[in-house]
């Protein structure tokens, strides 16, 4: 059975996302909105984290209080646009361990090759949250998760701002165990792999490049 796909319909997410879609939204505002949405999406993606109770002494007495259980979460950015989602998640979960996956496509084999891979230890014992703003063809997300699984990751979730139905299908085919949280499921991909209506090239809009 496929893991869940959650489209976060919260009005704050939808409002901020609509501002980001506008082609005239300037880079600093785009980046700020992405940070704010990533905090809201992180709230959703961490909903099922395991808890354990510990005794706490309040000023008025003792209570068996719930705390997060186990190792710190691993937050993994797919370079470069994934970095735009990092700070908002870290505002909410400052104890998260952080990793980076950089991929390029080999023009001969057409296969994704990692040019950078630095991730926290004990991945097998952590919730691993992979972030990339755009789930378009799914090629880079699927490849990044392949590498993370080879490095031991078992409990993986994927967080993005926008997802195309084609990218979701590709992810569910390759990694049916990975739950997806997105701000929107858009209409489709165009013939050069951009999400429609989308918001353009997320990396360029975050960093002001063309
Ligand atoms: N990557 C982007 O930045 N934008 C898209 O629409 C698709 C992939």
Coordinates of N, CA, C and O in Angstrom, one line a residue, residues 11-149:
X11 N -5.5 27.8 5.3 CA -5.6 29.1 4.7 C -4.2 29.9 4.7 O -3.9 30.5 3.7
X12 N -3.4 29.8 5.7 CA -2.2 30.5 5.7 C -1.2 30.0 4.7 O -0.5 30.7 4.0
X13 N -1.2 28.6 4.5 CA -0.3 28.0 3.5 C -0.8 28.4 2.1 O 0.0 28.9 1.3
X14 N -2.1 28.4 1.9 CA -2.7 28.7 0.6 C -2.4 30.1 0.2 O -2.1 30.5 -0.9
X15 N -2.6 31.0 1.1 CA -2.5 32.5 0.9 C -1.0 32.8 0.5 O -0.7 33.5 -0.4
X16 N -0.1 32.2 1.3 CA 1.3 32.5 1.1 C 1.8 31.9 -0.2 O 2.6 32.5 -1.0
X17 N 1.2 30.7 -0.5 CA 1.6 30.1 -1.8 C 1.1 30.9 -3.0 O 1.8 31.0 -4.0
X18 N -0.1 31.5 -2.9 CA -0.6 32.3 -4.0 C 0.3 33.5 -4.2 O 0.6 33.9 -5.4
X19 N 0.8 34.1 -3.1 CA 1.7 35.2 -3.3 C 3.0 34.8 -4.0 O 3.6 35.5 -4.8
X20 N 3.5 33.6 -3.6 CA 4.7 33.1 -4.3 C 4.5 32.7 -5.7 O 5.5 32.8 -6.5
X21 N 3.3 32.3 -6.1 CA 3.1 32.0 -7.6 C 3.2 33.3 -8.4 O 3.6 33.2 -9.6
X22 N 2.9 34.4 -7.9 CA 2.9 35.6 -8.7 C 4.3 35.9 -9.2 O 5.2 36.0 -8.4
X23 N 4.4 36.1 -10.5 CA 5.7 36.3 -11.1 C 6.3 37.6 -10.7 O 7.5 37.7 -10.9
X24 N 5.5 38.5 -10.2 CA 6.1 39.8 -9.8 C 6.5 39.9 -8.3 O 7.0 40.9 -7.9
X25 N 6.3 38.8 -7.6 CA 6.8 38.7 -6.2 C 8.3 38.8 -6.2 O 9.0 37.9 -6.8
X26 N 8.9 39.8 -5.5 CA 10.3 39.9 -5.5 C 11.1 38.8 -4.7 O 10.5 38.2 -3.8
X27 N 12.3 38.6 -5.0 CA 13.1 37.6 -4.3 C 13.1 37.6 -2.8 O 12.8 36.6 -2.2
X28 N 13.3 38.7 -2.1 CA 13.3 38.7 -0.7 C 12.0 38.2 -0.1 O 11.9 37.5 0.9
X29 N 10.8 38.7 -0.7 CA 9.5 38.3 -0.2 C 9.3 36.8 -0.5 O 8.8 36.0 0.3
X30 N 9.7 36.4 -1.7 CA 9.6 34.9 -2.1 C 10.3 34.0 -1.1 O 9.7 33.1 -0.6
X31 N 11.5 34.4 -0.7 CA 12.3 33.6 0.2 C 11.7 33.6 1.6 O 11.6 32.6 2.3
X32 N 11.1 34.8 2.0 CA 10.5 34.9 3.3 C 9.3 34.0 3.4 O 9.0 33.3 4.4
X33 N 8.4 34.1 2.3 CA 7.2 33.3 2.3 C 7.5 31.8 2.3 O 6.9 31.0 3.0
X34 N 8.6 31.4 1.6 CA 9.0 30.0 1.6 C 9.4 29.5 2.9 O 9.0 28.4 3.4
X35 N 10.1 30.4 3.6 CA 10.5 30.0 5.0 C 9.3 29.8 5.9 O 9.2 28.9 6.7
X36 N 8.3 30.8 5.8 CA 7.1 30.7 6.6 C 6.3 29.4 6.3 O 5.8 28.7 7.2
X37 N 6.1 29.1 5.0 CA 5.4 27.9 4.6 C 6.1 26.7 5.1 O 5.4 25.7 5.5
X38 N 7.4 26.7 5.0 CA 8.1 25.5 5.4 C 7.9 25.1 6.9 O 7.9 24.0 7.3
X39 N 7.8 26.2 7.7 CA 7.5 25.9 9.1 C 6.1 25.3 9.3 O 5.9 24.3 10.0
X40 N 5.1 25.8 8.5 CA 3.8 25.2 8.6 C 3.7 23.8 8.1 O 3.1 22.9 8.6
X41 N 4.5 23.5 7.0 CA 4.5 22.1 6.4 C 5.2 21.2 7.4 O 4.9 20.0 7.5
X42 N 6.2 21.7 8.1 CA 7.0 20.9 9.1 C 6.1 20.5 10.2 O 6.2 19.4 10.7
X43 N 5.2 21.4 10.6 CA 4.2 21.0 11.7 C 3.4 19.8 11.2 O 3.1 18.9 12.0
X44 N 3.0 19.8 10.0 CA 2.2 18.7 9.4 C 3.0 17.4 9.3 O 2.5 16.3 9.7
X45 N 4.2 17.6 8.8 CA 5.0 16.3 8.5 C 5.5 15.6 9.8 O 5.8 14.4 9.7
X46 N 5.5 16.3 10.9 CA 6.0 15.7 12.2 C 4.8 15.3 13.0 O 5.0 14.9 14.2
X47 N 3.6 15.3 12.5 CA 2.4 15.0 13.2 C 2.5 13.6 14.0 O 2.0 13.5 15.1
X48 N 3.1 12.6 13.3 CA 3.0 11.2 13.9 C 4.3 10.9 14.6 O 4.6 9.7 14.7
X49 N 5.1 11.9 15.0 CA 6.4 11.5 15.7 C 6.1 10.7 17.0 O 5.2 11.1 17.7
X50 N 6.9 9.7 17.3 CA 6.7 8.9 18.5 C 7.0 9.7 19.8 O 7.9 10.6 19.8
X51 N 6.2 9.4 20.8 CA 6.4 10.2 22.1 C 6.6 9.2 23.2 O 6.3 8.0 23.1
X52 N 7.2 9.7 24.3 CA 7.3 8.9 25.5 C 7.1 9.8 26.7 O 7.4 11.0 26.6
X53 N 6.6 9.3 27.8 CA 6.3 10.1 28.9 C 7.4 10.1 29.9 O 8.1 9.1 30.1
X54 N 7.7 11.3 30.5 CA 8.6 11.4 31.6 C 8.0 12.2 32.7 O 7.2 13.1 32.5
X55 N 8.4 11.9 33.9 CA 7.9 12.6 35.1 C 8.4 14.0 35.1 O 9.6 14.2 35.0
X56 N 7.5 15.0 35.2 CA 8.0 16.4 35.3 C 7.4 17.1 36.5 O 6.2 16.8 36.9
X57 N 8.2 17.8 37.2 CA 7.7 18.5 38.4 C 7.3 20.0 38.0 O 8.2 20.8 37.6
X58 N 6.1 20.3 38.1 CA 5.6 21.6 37.8 C 5.6 22.4 39.1 O 5.8 21.8 40.2
X59 N 5.4 23.7 39.1 CA 5.4 24.4 40.3 C 4.3 23.9 41.3 O 4.3 24.2 42.5
X60 N 3.3 23.2 40.7 CA 2.2 22.7 41.5 C 2.1 21.3 41.8 O 1.2 20.8 42.5
X61 N 3.1 20.5 41.3 CA 3.0 19.0 41.5 C 3.7 18.3 40.4 O 4.4 18.9 39.6
X62 N 3.5 17.0 40.4 CA 4.1 16.1 39.4 C 3.1 15.7 38.3 O 2.0 15.5 38.6
X63 N 3.7 15.5 37.1 CA 2.8 15.0 36.0 C 3.7 14.1 35.1 O 4.9 14.4 34.9
X64 N 3.0 13.1 34.5 CA 3.7 12.3 33.5 C 3.5 13.0 32.2 O 2.4 12.9 31.6
X65 N 4.5 13.6 31.7 CA 4.4 14.5 30.5 C 5.0 13.9 29.3 O 6.1 13.3 29.3
X66 N 4.4 14.2 28.1 CA 4.9 13.6 26.8 C 6.0 14.4 26.3 O 6.0 15.6 26.2
X67 N 7.0 13.7 25.8 CA 8.2 14.2 25.1 C 8.5 13.5 23.8 O 8.0 12.3 23.7
X68 N 9.2 14.1 22.9 CA 9.6 13.3 21.7 C 10.5 12.2 22.1 O 11.3 12.3 22.9
X69 N 10.3 11.1 21.4 CA 11.1 9.9 21.7 C 12.1 9.6 20.7 O 11.9 9.8 19.5
X70 N 13.3 9.1 21.1 CA 14.3 8.6 20.2 C 15.2 9.6 19.7 O 15.3 10.7 20.2
X71 N 16.0 9.3 18.6 CA 17.0 10.2 18.1 C 16.4 11.4 17.5 O 15.3 11.4 17.0
X72 N 17.2 12.5 17.4 CA 16.8 13.7 16.7 C 16.4 13.4 15.2 O 17.1 12.6 14.6
X73 N 15.5 14.2 14.7 CA 15.1 14.1 13.3 C 16.3 14.5 12.4 O 17.1 15.3 12.8
X74 N 16.4 13.8 11.3 CA 17.3 14.2 10.3 C 16.6 15.0 9.2 O 15.6 14.5 8.6
X75 N 17.1 16.2 8.9 CA 16.5 17.0 7.9 C 17.4 17.1 6.7 O 18.6 17.5 6.9
X76 N 17.0 16.6 5.5 CA 17.9 16.5 4.4 C 17.5 17.4 3.3 O 16.3 17.2 2.7
X77 N 18.3 18.3 2.8 CA 18.0 19.2 1.7 C 18.6 18.6 0.4 O 19.8 18.2 0.4
X78 N 17.7 18.6 -0.6 CA 18.2 18.3 -2.0 C 18.7 19.6 -2.6 O 17.9 20.5 -2.7
X79 N 20.0 19.7 -2.8 CA 20.6 21.0 -3.3 C 20.1 21.3 -4.7 O 19.9 20.3 -5.5
X80 N 19.9 22.6 -5.1 CA 20.1 23.7 -4.2 C 18.8 24.2 -3.6 O 18.8 24.8 -2.5
X81 N 17.7 24.0 -4.3 CA 16.5 24.7 -3.9 C 16.0 24.2 -2.5 O 15.3 24.9 -1.8
X82 N 16.3 22.9 -2.1 CA 15.9 22.4 -0.8 C 16.4 23.3 0.3 O 15.7 23.4 1.3
X83 N 17.5 24.0 0.1 CA 18.0 24.9 1.2 C 17.0 26.0 1.5 O 17.0 26.5 2.7
X84 N 16.2 26.4 0.6 CA 15.2 27.4 0.9 C 14.1 27.0 1.9 O 13.4 27.8 2.5
X85 N 14.0 25.7 2.1 CA 13.0 25.2 3.1 C 13.7 24.9 4.5 O 12.9 24.6 5.4
X86 N 15.0 25.0 4.6 CA 15.7 24.5 5.8 C 15.4 25.4 7.0 O 15.0 24.9 8.1
X87 N 15.5 26.7 6.8 CA 15.5 27.6 8.0 C 14.1 27.5 8.7 O 14.0 27.6 9.9
X88 N 13.1 27.5 7.9 CA 11.7 27.4 8.5 C 11.5 26.2 9.3 O 10.8 26.2 10.3
X89 N 12.0 25.0 8.8 CA 11.9 23.8 9.6 C 12.7 23.9 10.8 O 12.3 23.5 11.9
X90 N 13.9 24.4 10.7 CA 14.8 24.5 11.9 C 14.3 25.5 12.9 O 14.6 25.3 14.1
X91 N 13.5 26.5 12.5 CA 12.9 27.3 13.5 C 12.0 26.5 14.4 O 11.9 26.8 15.6
X92 N 11.3 25.5 13.8 CA 10.3 24.7 14.6 C 11.0 23.6 15.3 O 10.6 23.2 16.5
X93 N 12.1 23.0 14.7 CA 12.7 21.9 15.3 C 14.3 22.1 15.3 O 15.0 21.6 14.5
X94 N 14.7 23.0 16.2 CA 16.1 23.4 16.2 C 17.1 22.3 16.5 O 18.2 22.5 16.2
X95 N 16.6 21.2 17.1 CA 17.5 20.1 17.4 C 17.7 19.2 16.2 O 18.5 18.2 16.4
X96 N 17.0 19.4 15.1 CA 17.2 18.5 14.0 C 18.6 18.4 13.5 O 19.3 19.5 13.6
X97 N 19.1 17.3 13.1 CA 20.4 17.1 12.5 C 20.2 17.4 11.0 O 19.1 17.0 10.4
X98 N 21.2 17.9 10.3 CA 21.0 18.4 8.9 C 21.9 17.7 8.0 O 23.1 17.5 8.3
X99 N 21.4 17.3 6.8 CA 22.2 16.7 5.8 C 21.9 17.3 4.4 O 20.9 18.0 4.2
X100 N 22.8 17.1 3.4 CA 22.7 17.6 2.1 C 22.9 16.5 1.1 O 23.9 15.7 1.2
X101 N 22.1 16.5 0.0 CA 22.3 15.6 -1.1 C 22.4 16.5 -2.4 O 21.5 17.2 -2.7
X102 N 23.5 16.4 -3.1 CA 23.7 17.1 -4.4 C 23.7 16.1 -5.5 O 24.5 15.1 -5.4
X103 N 22.9 16.3 -6.5 CA 22.9 15.4 -7.6 C 23.0 16.1 -9.0 O 22.6 17.3 -9.1
X104 N 23.6 15.5 -9.9 CA 23.6 16.0 -11.3 C 23.3 14.8 -12.2 O 23.4 13.6 -11.8
X105 N 22.8 15.1 -13.4 CA 22.4 14.0 -14.4 C 23.6 13.8 -15.3 O 24.1 14.7 -16.0
X106 N 24.1 12.5 -15.3 CA 25.1 12.2 -16.3 C 24.5 12.2 -17.7 O 23.6 11.5 -18.0
X107 N 25.1 13.0 -18.6 CA 24.5 13.2 -19.9 C 24.6 12.0 -20.8 O 23.9 11.8 -21.7
X108 N 25.5 11.1 -20.4 CA 25.6 9.9 -21.2 C 24.7 8.8 -20.8 O 23.9 8.2 -21.5
X109 N 24.7 8.5 -19.4 CA 23.9 7.4 -18.9 C 22.5 7.9 -18.6 O 21.6 7.1 -18.4
X110 N 22.4 9.3 -18.4 CA 21.1 9.9 -18.0 C 20.8 9.6 -16.6 O 19.7 9.9 -16.1
X111 N 21.7 8.9 -15.9 CA 21.4 8.5 -14.5 C 21.9 9.6 -13.5 O 22.9 10.3 -13.8
X112 N 21.2 9.8 -12.4 CA 21.6 10.8 -11.4 C 22.9 10.4 -10.7 O 23.0 9.2 -10.3
X113 N 23.8 11.3 -10.6 CA 25.1 11.0 -9.9 C 25.2 11.9 -8.7 O 24.9 13.1 -8.9
X114 N 25.6 11.4 -7.6 CA 25.7 12.3 -6.4 C 27.1 13.0 -6.5 O 28.1 12.4 -6.7
X115 N 27.1 14.3 -6.4 CA 28.3 15.1 -6.3 C 28.6 15.5 -4.9 O 29.7 16.0 -4.6
X116 N 27.6 15.4 -4.0 CA 27.7 15.8 -2.6 C 26.8 14.9 -1.8 O 25.6 14.8 -2.1
X117 N 27.3 14.4 -0.7 CA 26.4 13.5 0.1 C 27.0 13.6 1.5 O 28.0 13.0 1.8
X118 N 26.3 14.4 2.4 CA 26.8 14.5 3.8 C 25.6 14.4 4.7 O 24.7 15.4 4.6
X119 N 25.4 13.4 5.4 CA 24.2 13.2 6.2 C 24.5 12.8 7.6 O 25.6 12.3 7.9
X120 N 23.6 13.0 8.6 CA 23.8 12.6 10.0 C 24.0 11.1 10.1 O 23.6 10.3 9.3
X121 N 24.7 10.7 11.2 CA 24.9 9.3 11.5 C 23.6 8.7 12.0 O 22.6 9.4 12.2
X122 N 23.6 7.4 12.1 CA 22.5 6.6 12.7 C 21.2 6.9 11.9 O 20.1 7.1 12.5
X123 N 21.2 7.1 10.6 CA 20.0 7.4 9.8 C 18.9 6.4 10.1 O 17.7 6.7 10.0
X124 N 19.3 5.2 10.3 CA 18.3 4.1 10.4 C 17.5 4.3 11.7 O 16.4 3.7 11.8
X125 N 17.9 5.1 12.6 CA 17.2 5.3 13.9 C 16.5 6.6 13.9 O 15.9 7.0 15.0
X126 N 16.5 7.4 12.8 CA 15.9 8.7 12.8 C 14.7 8.8 11.9 O 14.6 8.1 10.9
X127 N 13.8 9.8 12.2 CA 12.8 10.2 11.2 C 13.7 11.1 10.2 O 14.3 12.0 10.7
X128 N 13.6 10.7 8.9 CA 14.4 11.4 7.9 C 13.4 12.2 7.1 O 12.5 11.6 6.4
X129 N 13.5 13.5 7.1 CA 12.6 14.4 6.4 C 13.4 15.0 5.2 O 14.3 15.8 5.5
X130 N 13.0 14.7 4.0 CA 13.7 15.2 2.8 C 12.9 16.3 2.3 O 11.7 16.3 2.1
X131 N 13.7 17.4 2.0 CA 12.9 18.6 1.5 C 13.5 19.1 0.1 O 14.7 19.1 -0.1
X132 N 12.5 19.5 -0.7 CA 12.8 20.0 -2.0 C 11.5 20.8 -2.4 O 10.4 20.2 -2.3
X133 N 11.6 22.0 -2.8 CA 10.3 22.8 -3.0 C 9.4 22.2 -4.1 O 8.2 22.2 -4.0
X134 N 10.0 21.6 -5.2 CA 9.2 21.2 -6.3 C 9.4 19.7 -6.6 O 10.5 19.2 -6.9
X135 N 8.2 19.0 -6.5 CA 8.2 17.5 -6.9 C 7.7 17.5 -8.3 O 6.5 17.6 -8.5
X136 N 8.6 17.6 -9.3 CA 8.2 17.7 -10.7 C 8.2 16.3 -11.4 O 7.2 15.6 -11.3
X137 N 9.3 16.0 -12.0 CA 9.3 14.6 -12.6 C 9.5 13.6 -11.5 O 9.1 12.4 -11.7
X138 N 10.1 14.0 -10.4 CA 10.4 13.1 -9.3 C 11.7 12.4 -9.4 O 12.2 11.7 -8.5
X139 N 12.4 12.7 -10.5 CA 13.7 12.0 -10.8 C 14.7 12.3 -9.6 O 15.3 11.3 -9.1
X140 N 14.9 13.6 -9.3 CA 15.9 13.9 -8.3 C 15.5 13.4 -6.9 O 16.3 12.9 -6.1
X141 N 14.2 13.5 -6.6 CA 13.7 13.1 -5.3 C 13.9 11.6 -5.1 O 14.3 11.1 -4.1
X142 N 13.5 10.8 -6.2 CA 13.6 9.4 -6.1 C 15.1 9.0 -6.0 O 15.4 8.1 -5.1
X143 N 16.0 9.6 -6.7 CA 17.4 9.3 -6.6 C 17.9 9.6 -5.3 O 18.7 8.9 -4.7
X144 N 17.6 10.8 -4.7 CA 18.1 11.2 -3.4 C 17.6 10.2 -2.4 O 18.4 9.8 -1.5
X145 N 16.4 9.8 -2.5 CA 15.9 8.8 -1.5 C 16.6 7.4 -1.7 O 16.8 6.7 -0.7
X146 N 16.9 7.1 -2.9 CA 17.7 5.8 -3.2 C 19.0 5.9 -2.4 O 19.3 4.9 -1.7
X147 N 19.7 7.0 -2.5 CA 21.0 7.2 -1.8 C 20.8 7.1 -0.3 O 21.6 6.5 0.4
X148 N 19.7 7.8 0.2 CA 19.5 7.8 1.6 C 19.2 6.4 2.2 O 19.6 6.0 3.2
X149 N 18.4 5.6 1.4 CA 18.1 4.3 1.8 C 19.4 3.4 1.8 O 19.6 2.6 2.8

